[in-house]
Coordinates of C-alpha atoms and ligand atoms in Angstrom, one line a residue:
X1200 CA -117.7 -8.2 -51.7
X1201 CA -116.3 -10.8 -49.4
X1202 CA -118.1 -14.1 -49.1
X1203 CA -119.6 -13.0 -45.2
X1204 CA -120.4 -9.4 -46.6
X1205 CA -122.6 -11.0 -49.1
X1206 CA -124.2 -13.6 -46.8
X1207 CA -124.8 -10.4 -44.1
X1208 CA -126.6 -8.7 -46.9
X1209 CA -128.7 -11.6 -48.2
X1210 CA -129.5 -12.7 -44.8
X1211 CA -130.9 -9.2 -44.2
X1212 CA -133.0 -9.1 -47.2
X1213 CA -134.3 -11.8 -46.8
X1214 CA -135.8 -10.1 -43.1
X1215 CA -133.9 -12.8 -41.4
X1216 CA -130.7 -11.1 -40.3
X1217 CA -132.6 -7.9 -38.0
X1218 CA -130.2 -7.4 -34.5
X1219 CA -126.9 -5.2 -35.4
X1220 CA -125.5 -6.6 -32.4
X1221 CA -125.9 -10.6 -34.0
X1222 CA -124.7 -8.6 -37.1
X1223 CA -121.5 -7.3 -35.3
X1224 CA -121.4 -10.6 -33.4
X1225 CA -121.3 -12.6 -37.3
X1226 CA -118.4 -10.3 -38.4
X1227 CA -116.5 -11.0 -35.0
X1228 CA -116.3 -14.3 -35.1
X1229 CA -115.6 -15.8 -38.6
X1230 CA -117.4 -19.5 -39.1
X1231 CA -114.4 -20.3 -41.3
X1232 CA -112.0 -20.7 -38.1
X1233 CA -114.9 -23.4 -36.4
X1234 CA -114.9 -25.9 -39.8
X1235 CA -112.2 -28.5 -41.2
X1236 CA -109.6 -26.7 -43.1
X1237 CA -111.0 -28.4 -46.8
X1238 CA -114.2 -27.1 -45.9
X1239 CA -113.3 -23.8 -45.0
X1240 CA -114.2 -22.3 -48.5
X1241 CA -117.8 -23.0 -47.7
X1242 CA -118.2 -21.0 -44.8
X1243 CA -120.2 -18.4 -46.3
X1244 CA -122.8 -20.7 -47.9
X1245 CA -125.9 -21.1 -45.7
X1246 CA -125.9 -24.3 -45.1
X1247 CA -125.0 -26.7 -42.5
X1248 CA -121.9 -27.9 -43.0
X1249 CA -120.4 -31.6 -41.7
X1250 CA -118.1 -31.3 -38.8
X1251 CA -117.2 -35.0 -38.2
X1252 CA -118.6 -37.9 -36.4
X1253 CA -122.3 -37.6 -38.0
X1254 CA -122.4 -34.0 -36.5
X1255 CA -123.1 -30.4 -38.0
X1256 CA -122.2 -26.7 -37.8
X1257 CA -125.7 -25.4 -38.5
X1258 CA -126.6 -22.4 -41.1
X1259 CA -125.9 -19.5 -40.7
X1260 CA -129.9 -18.4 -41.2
X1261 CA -131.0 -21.0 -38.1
X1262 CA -128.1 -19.5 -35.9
X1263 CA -129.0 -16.1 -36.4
X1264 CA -133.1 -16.7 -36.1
X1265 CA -131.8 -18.3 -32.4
X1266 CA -129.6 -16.1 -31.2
X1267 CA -132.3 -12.9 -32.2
X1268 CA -135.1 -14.9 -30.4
X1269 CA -132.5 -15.6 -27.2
X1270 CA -132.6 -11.8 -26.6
X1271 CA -129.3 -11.8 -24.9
X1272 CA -128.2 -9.0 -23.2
X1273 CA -124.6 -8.0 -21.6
X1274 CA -123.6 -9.9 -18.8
X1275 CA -125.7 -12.7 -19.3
X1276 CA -125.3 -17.3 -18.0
X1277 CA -126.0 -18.8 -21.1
X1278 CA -126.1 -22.8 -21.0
X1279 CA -125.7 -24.4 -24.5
X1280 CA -126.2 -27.7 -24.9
X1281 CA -124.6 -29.6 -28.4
X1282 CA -121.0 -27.4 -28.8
X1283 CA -120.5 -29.1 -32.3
X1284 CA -117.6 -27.1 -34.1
X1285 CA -118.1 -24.0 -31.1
X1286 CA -119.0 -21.3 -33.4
X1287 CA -122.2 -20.6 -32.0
X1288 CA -120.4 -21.0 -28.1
X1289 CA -118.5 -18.0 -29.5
X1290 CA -121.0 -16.1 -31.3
X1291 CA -122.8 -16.4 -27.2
X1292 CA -119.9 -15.5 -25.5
X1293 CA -119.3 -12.4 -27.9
X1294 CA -123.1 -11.0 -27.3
X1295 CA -122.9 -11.7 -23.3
X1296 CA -119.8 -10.1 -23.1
X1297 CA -117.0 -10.4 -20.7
X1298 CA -118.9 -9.6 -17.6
X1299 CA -121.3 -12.4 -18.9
X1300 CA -120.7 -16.3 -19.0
X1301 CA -121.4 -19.6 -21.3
X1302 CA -121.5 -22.6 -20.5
X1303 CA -121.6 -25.6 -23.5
X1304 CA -122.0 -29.3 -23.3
X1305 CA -121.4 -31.7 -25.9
X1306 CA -120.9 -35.5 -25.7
X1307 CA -118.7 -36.4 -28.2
X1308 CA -114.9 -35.6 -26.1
X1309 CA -113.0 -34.9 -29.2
X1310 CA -115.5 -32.6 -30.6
X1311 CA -115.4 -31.1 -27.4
X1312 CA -111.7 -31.1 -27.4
X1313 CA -111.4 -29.4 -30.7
X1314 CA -113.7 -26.5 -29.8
X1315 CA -112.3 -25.6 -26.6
X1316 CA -108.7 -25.3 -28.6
X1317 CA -110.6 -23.3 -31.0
X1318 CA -112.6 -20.9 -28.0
X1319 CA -109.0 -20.5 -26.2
X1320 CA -107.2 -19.6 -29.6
X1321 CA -109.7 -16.9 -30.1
X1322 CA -109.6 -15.7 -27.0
X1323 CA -112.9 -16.6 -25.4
X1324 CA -112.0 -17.0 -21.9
X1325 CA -115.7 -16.7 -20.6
X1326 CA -116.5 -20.0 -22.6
X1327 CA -116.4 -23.2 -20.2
X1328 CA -116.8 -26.6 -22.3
X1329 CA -118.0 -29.5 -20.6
X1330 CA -118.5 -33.3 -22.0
X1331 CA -121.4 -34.9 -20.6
X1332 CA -125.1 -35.3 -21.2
X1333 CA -126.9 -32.3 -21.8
X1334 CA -129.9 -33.0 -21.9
X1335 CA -129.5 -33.2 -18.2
X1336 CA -128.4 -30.0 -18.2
X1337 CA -125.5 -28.4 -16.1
X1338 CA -126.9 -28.2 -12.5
X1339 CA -123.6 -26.9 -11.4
X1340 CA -124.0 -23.7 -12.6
X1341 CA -127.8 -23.3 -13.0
X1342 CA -129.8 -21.3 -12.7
X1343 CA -129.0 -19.6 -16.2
X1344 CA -130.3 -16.5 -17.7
X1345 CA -131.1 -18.2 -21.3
X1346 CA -131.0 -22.2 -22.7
X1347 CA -130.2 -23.3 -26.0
X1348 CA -130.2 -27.0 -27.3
X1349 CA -128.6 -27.3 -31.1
X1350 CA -129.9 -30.6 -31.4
X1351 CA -133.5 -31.8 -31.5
X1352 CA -135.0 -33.6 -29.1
X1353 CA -138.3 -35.5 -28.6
X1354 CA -139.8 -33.6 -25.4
X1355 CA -138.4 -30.7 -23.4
X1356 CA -136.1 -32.6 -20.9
X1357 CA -137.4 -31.8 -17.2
X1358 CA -133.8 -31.1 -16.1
X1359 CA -133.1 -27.8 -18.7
X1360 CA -136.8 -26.1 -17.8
X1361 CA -136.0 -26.5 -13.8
X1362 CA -132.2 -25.1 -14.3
X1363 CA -133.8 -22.0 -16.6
X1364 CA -133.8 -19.2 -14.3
X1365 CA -136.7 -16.7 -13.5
X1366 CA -137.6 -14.6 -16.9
X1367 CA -135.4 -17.0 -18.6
X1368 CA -135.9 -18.0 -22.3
X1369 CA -134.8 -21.6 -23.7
X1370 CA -134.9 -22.3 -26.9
X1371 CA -135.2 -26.2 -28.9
X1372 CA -136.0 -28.2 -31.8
X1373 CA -138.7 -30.7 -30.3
X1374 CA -140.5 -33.4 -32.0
X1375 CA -139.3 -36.3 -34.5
X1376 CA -136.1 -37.1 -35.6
X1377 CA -136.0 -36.2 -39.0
X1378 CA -138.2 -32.5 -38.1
X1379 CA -139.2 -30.8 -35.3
X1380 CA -140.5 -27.5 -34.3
X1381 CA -138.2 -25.0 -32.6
X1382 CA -140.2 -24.0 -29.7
X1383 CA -139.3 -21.0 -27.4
X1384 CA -140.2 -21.6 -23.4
X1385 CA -140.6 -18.8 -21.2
X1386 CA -140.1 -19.4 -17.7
X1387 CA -142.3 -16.3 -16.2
X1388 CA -143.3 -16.5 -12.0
X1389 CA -144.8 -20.1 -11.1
X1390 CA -145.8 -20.7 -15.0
X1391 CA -144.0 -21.9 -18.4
X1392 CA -144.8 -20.4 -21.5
X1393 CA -144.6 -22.3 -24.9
X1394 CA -144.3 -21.4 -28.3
X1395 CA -143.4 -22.9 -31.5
X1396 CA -141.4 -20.6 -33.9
X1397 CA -141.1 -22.4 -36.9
X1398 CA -140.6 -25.9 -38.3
X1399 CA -136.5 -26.9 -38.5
X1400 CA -134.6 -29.6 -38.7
X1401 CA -131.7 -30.6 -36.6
X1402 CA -129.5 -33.9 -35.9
X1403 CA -130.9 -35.6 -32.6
X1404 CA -129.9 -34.9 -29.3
X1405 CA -129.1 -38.1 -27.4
X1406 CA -128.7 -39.0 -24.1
X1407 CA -131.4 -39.6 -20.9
X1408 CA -133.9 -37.2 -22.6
X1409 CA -132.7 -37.4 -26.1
X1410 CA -133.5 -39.8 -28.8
X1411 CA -131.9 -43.7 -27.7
X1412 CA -129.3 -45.4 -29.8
X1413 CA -127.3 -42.6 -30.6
Ligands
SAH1870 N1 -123.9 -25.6 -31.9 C1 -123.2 -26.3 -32.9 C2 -124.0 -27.3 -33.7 C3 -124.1 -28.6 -33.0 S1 -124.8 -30.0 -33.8 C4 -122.2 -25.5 -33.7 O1 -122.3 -24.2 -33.6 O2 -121.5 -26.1 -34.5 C5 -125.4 -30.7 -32.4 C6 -124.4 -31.2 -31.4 O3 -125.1 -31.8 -30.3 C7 -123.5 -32.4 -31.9 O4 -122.1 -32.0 -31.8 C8 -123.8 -33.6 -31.0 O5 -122.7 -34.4 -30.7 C9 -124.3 -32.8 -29.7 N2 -125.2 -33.6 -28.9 C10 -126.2 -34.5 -29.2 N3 -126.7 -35.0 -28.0 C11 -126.1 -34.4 -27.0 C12 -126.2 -34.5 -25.6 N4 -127.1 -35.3 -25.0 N5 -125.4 -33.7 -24.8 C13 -124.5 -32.9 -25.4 N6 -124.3 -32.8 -26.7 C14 -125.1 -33.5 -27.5

């Protein structure tokens, strides 16, 4: 059995791995394509895995968990916020489709430059990259139907809830640096919903409503 095969079939044991479509979505776009070439052999572990300038390609497990509780559907705006290595842009763009769009944001340029080579190679033309502060959001292209942040930050910056559009979901890892809950907001008529998922662990987003010094 390949090293993904084996990975699909632990993840799903384990209850994590449930959606077919994230299933399909995992086998469409191989992880081993988004890492450096020495640590390609890893792909298939679930761990994170160290992409360069103190940055991450999260597990396989915590991708999955978020893109099942992100309920995307066809033809979805999806805003991403923290591109890292791209996989998960792709593994969005894949489950919205072509009809459907994603934007990612991610402040370090030549991270961002590497994963919109990556994105193009593969053929993800409804994948815009864009460097800049995330945690300001994209107002350009707001509202969007779903938010995700891949880096953890200490509040719910103002700027991502007001860009989330009307029955939108965002997801993020908020509380401490070292561990934070992921929380899932619902944006439902004049009210926000909250809840916390689980307790993760992600590197810090940075920036105006991120963690300082980074
Ligand atoms: N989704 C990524 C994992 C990213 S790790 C993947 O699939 O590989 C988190 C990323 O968030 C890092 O690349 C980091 O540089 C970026 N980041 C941190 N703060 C940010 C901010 N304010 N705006 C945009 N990107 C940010």
């Amino acid at each position: 059995m390949s090293g993904l095969e084996a990975l699909i079939k632990r993840l799903r044991a384990e209850g994590v791995l449930s959606d077919p479509r994230v299933e399909e979505a995992l086998r469409a776009v191989p992880r081993e394509r988004f890492l450096p070439p020495r640590l390609e052999k890893y792909a298939y572990v679930d761990e994170p895995i160290h992409i360069g300038h103190g940055q991450t390609c999260s597990a396989p497990h915590m991708v999955v968990i978020m893109l099942q509780e992100l309920e995307l559907g066809e033809g979805m705006k999806v805003l991403e916020v923290g591109t890292g290595s791209g996989w998960n842009a792709a593994l969005l763009a894949y489950l919205v489709g072509p009809r459907g769009r994603v934007v990612t944001v991610e402040r370090i340029p030549a991270l961002a430059e590497e994963a919109r080579r990556r994105l193009k190679e593969m053929g993800f033309d409804n994948v815009k990259v864009v460097v800049g502060d995330g945690s300001l959001g994209y107002p350009d292209e707001a509202p969007y139907d779903r938010i995700i942040v891949t880096a953890a930050a200490p509040e719910v910056p103002p700027p991502l809830v007001e860009q989330l559009a009307e029955g939108g979901i965002l997801l993020i890892p908020v509380g401490g640096r070292y561990y934070q809950d992921l929380l899932k907001v619902e944006k439902v008529g004049e009210s926000v919903r909250r809840k916390r998922l689980m307790p993760v662990v992600f590197v810090p987003l940075v920036g105006r409503y991120g963690y300082g010094g980074g």
